[in-house]
Coordinates of C-alpha atoms and ligand atoms in Angstrom, one line a residue:
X24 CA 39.2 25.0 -27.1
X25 CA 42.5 27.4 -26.5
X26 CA 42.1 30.2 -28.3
X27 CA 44.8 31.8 -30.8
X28 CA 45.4 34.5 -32.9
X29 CA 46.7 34.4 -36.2
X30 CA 48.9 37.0 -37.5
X31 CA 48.1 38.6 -40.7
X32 CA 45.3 39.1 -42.2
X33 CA 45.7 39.2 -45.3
X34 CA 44.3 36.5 -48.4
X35 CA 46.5 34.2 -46.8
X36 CA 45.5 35.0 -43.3
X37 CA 41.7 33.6 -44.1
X38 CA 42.8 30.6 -46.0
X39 CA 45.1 29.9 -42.6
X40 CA 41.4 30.6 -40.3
X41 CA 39.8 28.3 -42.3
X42 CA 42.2 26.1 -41.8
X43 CA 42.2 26.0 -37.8
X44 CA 38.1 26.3 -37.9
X45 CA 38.3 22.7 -39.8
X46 CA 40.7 20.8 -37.2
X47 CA 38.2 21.8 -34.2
X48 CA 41.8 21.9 -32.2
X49 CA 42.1 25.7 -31.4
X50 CA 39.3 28.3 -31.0
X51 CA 40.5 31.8 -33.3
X52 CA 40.6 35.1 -30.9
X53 CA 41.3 37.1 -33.6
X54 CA 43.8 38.8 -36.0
X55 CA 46.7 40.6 -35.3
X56 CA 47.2 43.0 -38.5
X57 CA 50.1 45.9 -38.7
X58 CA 47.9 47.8 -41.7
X59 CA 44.2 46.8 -41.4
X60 CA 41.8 49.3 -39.2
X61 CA 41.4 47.4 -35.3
X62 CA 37.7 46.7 -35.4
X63 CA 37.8 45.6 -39.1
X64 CA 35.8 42.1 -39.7
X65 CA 38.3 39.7 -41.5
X66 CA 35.9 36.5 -41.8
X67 CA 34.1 35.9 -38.2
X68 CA 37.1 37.9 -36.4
X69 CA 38.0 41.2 -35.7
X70 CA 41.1 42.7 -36.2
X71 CA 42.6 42.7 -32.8
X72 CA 45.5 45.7 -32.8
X73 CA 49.4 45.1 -34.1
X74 CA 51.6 43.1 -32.7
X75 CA 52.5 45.4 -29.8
X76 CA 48.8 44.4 -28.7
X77 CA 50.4 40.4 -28.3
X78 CA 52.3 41.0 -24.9
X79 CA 48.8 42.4 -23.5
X80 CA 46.7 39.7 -24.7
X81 CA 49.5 37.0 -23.7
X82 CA 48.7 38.5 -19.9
X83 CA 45.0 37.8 -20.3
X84 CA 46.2 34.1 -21.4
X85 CA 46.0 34.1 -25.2
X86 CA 49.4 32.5 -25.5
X87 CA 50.0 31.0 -29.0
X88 CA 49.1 32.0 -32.4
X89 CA 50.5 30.9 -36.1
X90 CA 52.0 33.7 -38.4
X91 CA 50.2 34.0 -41.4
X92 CA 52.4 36.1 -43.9
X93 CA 53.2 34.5 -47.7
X94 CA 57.0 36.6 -47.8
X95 CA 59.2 35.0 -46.3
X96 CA 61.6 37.7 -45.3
X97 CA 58.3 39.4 -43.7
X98 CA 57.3 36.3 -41.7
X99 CA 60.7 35.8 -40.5
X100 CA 61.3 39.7 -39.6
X101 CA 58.0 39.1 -37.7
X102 CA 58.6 36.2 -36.2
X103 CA 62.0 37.6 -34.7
X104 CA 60.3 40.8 -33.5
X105 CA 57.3 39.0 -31.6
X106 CA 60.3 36.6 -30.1
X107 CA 61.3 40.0 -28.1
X108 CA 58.2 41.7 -27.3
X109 CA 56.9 38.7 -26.1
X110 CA 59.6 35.4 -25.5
X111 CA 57.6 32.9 -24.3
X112 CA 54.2 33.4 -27.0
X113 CA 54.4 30.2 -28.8
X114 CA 54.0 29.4 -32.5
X115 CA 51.2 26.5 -33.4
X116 CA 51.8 24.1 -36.4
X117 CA 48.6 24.4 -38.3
X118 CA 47.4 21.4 -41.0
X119 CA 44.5 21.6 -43.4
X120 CA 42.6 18.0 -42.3
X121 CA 43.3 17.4 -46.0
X122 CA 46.4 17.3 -46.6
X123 CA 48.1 13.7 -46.9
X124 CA 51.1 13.4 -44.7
X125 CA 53.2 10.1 -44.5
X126 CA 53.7 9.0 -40.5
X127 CA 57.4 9.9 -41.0
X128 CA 57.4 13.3 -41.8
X129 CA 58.3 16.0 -39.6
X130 CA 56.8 19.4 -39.4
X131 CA 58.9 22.3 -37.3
X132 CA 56.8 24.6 -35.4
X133 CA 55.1 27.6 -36.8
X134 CA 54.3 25.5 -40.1
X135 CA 51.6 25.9 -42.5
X136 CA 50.1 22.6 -44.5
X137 CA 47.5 23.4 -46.5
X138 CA 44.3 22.0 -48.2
X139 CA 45.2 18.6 -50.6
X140 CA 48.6 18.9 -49.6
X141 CA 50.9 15.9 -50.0
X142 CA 53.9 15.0 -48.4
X143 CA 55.4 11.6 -48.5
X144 CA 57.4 9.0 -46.9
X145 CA 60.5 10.9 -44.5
X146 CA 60.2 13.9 -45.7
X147 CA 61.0 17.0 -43.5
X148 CA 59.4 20.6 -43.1
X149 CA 61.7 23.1 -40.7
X150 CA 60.4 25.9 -38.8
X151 CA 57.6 29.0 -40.3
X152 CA 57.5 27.0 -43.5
X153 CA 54.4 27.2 -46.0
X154 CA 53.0 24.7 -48.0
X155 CA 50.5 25.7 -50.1
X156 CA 47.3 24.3 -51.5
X157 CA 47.9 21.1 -53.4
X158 CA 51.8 20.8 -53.1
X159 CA 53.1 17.5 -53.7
X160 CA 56.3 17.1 -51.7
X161 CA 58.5 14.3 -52.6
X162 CA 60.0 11.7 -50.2
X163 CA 62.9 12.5 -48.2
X164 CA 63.2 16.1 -49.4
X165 CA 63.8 18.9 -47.0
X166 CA 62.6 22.0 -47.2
X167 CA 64.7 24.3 -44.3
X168 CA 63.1 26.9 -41.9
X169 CA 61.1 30.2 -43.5
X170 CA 60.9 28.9 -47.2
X171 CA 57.7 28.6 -49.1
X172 CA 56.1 26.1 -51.6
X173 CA 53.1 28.1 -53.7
X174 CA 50.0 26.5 -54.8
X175 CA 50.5 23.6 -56.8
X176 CA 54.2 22.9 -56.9
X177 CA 55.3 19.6 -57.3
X178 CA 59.0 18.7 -55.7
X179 CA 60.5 15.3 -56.4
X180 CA 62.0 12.9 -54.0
X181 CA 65.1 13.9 -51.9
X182 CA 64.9 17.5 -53.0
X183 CA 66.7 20.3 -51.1
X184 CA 65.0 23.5 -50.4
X185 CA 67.4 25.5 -48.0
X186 CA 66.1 28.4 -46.0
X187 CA 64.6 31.4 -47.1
X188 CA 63.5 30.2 -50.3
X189 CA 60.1 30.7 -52.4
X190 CA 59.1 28.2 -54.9
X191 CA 56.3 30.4 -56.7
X192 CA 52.8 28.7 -58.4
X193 CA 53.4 25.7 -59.8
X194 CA 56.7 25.1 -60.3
X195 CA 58.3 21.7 -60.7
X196 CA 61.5 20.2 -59.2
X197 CA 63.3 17.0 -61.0
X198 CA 64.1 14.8 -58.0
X199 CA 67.7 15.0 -56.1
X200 CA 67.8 19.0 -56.8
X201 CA 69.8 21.5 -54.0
X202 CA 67.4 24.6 -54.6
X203 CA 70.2 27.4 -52.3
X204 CA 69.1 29.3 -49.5
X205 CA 67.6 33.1 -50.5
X206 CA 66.2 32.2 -54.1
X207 CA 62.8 32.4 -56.3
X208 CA 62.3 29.9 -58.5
X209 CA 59.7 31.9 -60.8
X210 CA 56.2 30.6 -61.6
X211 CA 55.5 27.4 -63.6
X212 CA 59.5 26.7 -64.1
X213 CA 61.0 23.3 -64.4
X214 CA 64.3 22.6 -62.5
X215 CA 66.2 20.1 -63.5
X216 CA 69.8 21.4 -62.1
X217 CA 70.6 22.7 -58.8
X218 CA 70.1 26.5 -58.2
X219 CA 72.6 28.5 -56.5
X220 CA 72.2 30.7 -52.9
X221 CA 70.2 34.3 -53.9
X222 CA 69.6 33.6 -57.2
X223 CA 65.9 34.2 -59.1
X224 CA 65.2 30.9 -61.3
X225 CA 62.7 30.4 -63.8
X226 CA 61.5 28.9 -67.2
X227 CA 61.3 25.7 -68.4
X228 CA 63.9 24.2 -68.4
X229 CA 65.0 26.5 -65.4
X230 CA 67.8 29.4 -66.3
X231 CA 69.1 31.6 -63.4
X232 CA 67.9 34.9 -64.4
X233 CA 70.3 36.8 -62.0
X234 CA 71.3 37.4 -58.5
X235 CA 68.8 39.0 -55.5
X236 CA 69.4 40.3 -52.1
X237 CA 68.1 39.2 -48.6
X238 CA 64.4 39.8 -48.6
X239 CA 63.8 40.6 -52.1
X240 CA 60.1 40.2 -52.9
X241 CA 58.6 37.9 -55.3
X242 CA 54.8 38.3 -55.0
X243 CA 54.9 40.3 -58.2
X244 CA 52.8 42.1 -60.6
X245 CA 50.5 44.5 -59.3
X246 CA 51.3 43.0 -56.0
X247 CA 54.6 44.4 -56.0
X248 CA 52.8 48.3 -56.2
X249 CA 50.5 47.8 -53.5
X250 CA 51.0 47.7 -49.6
X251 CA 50.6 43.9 -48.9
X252 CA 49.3 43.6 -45.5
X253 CA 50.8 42.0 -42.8
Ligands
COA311 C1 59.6 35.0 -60.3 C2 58.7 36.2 -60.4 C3 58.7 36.9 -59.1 C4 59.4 37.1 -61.5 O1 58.7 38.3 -61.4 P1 59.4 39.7 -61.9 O2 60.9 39.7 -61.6 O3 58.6 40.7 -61.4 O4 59.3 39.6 -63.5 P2 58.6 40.6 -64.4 O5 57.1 40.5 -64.2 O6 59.3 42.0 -64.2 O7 59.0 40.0 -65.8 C5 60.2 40.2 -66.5 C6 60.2 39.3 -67.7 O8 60.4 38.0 -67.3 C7 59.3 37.2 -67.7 N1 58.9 36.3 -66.5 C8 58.6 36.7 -65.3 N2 58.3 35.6 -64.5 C9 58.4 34.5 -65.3 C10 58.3 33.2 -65.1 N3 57.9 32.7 -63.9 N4 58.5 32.3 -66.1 C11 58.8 32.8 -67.4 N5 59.0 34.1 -67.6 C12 58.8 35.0 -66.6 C13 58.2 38.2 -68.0 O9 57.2 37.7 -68.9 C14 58.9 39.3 -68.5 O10 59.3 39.1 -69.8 P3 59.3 40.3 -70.9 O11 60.4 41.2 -70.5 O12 59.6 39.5 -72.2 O13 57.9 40.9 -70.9 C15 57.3 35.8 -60.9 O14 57.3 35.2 -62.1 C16 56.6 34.9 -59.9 O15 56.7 33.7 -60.0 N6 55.9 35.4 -58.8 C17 55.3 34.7 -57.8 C18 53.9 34.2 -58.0 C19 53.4 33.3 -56.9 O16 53.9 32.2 -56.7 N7 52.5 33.8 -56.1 C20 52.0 33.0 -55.0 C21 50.6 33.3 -54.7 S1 50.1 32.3 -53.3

């Protein structure tokens, strides 16, 4: 099997191992973390060096790997910066054997399905997207390149999600909604009308709360004090 490395070793970084361990497809190398100690045991891997050690390892033929970073700002930043250390590492799509996905959908590269994930007939996933454990994603929506579905969220048919956006745990979306590029829609909210570019979203039903910037971050609580790895 070819081996990879996944990029970030964090919570998410171990549900995304798992994840490759189950399809039998690609063989895990190790992790590339920008905070943990190198040597550090993160499941069965090590943690390899940052990503400065990718251009190295790319010599010695590891050449693909899957970022595995929950912000969206983060993974994109990452993304962008491994694009010019290294331009030809490639991104792998990677797909929890669970997860239920119609023939007709498309999945951009760099993509995340996870465990009990759903995603019905035509819909679309861009590029360095996440969908999380048990999302159930409606046919004919679109969700655009570096947005995020959390655990559990359920998103009607022919839904927009445009690009940069994070639909936090468990959140529903009424079908036909146009959620704008750069927002949060909060935990456990209930959309039911369109939600403007940059704007955090939540309750039920849905009120925009106010306006954020590029790259605000939305893993809150006590998440928001500590240094989330990458
Ligand atoms: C949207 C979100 C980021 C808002 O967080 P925040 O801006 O830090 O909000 P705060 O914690 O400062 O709360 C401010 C107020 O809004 C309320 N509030 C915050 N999020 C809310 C939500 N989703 N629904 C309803 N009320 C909410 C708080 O209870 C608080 O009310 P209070 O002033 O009466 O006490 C947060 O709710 C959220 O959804 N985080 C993401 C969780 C997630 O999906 N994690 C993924 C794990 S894989």
């Amino acid at each position: 099997m070819e081996k990879v490395l996944i990029i970030g070793a964090s919570g998410h970084g171990k549900v995304v191992a798992e994840a490759i361990e189950l399809n039998e497809e690609y063989s895990i190398h190790g992790f590339i973390d920008s905070f943990k100690p190198v040597g550090e045991k993160v499941l069965d891997y090590e943690i390899l060096g940052t990503e400065d050690l990718i251009s190295q390892l790319y010599d010695q033929g590891i050449t693909r790997g899957v970022i595995a970073i929950g912000d969206n700002w983060t993974r994109f930043s990452l993304v962008e910066k491994i694009k010019r250390l290294v331009p030809d590492f490639e991104f792998i799509t990677v797909i929890h054997p669970s997860a239920i996905i119609s023939k007709t959908v498309t999945i951009g590269k760099g993509s995340v399905i996870l465990a009990s994930a759903t995603l019905n007939a035509e819909a679309k996933v861009g590029e360095f997207c996440i969908l999380n454990t048990g999302v159930n994603f409606g046919h004919e929506s679109k969700i655009n390149d570096y947005s995020s579905l959390a655990p559990g969220v359920t998103v009607g048919g022919n839904v927009i999600i445009d690009t940069f956006s994070a639909i936090c745990l468990g959140a529903n979306i009424i079908h036909s909604i146009h959620i704008g590029m750069h927002s949060i829609v909060g935990a456990g909210a209930l959309v039911n009308k369109d939600v403007e570019n940059f704007r955090l979203a939540y309750g039920v039903p849905a009120k925009e709360i106010k306006e954020i910037s590029v790259g605000e971050k939305y893993l809150s609580g006590k998440w928001k004090k500590q240094k989330v790895s990458l």
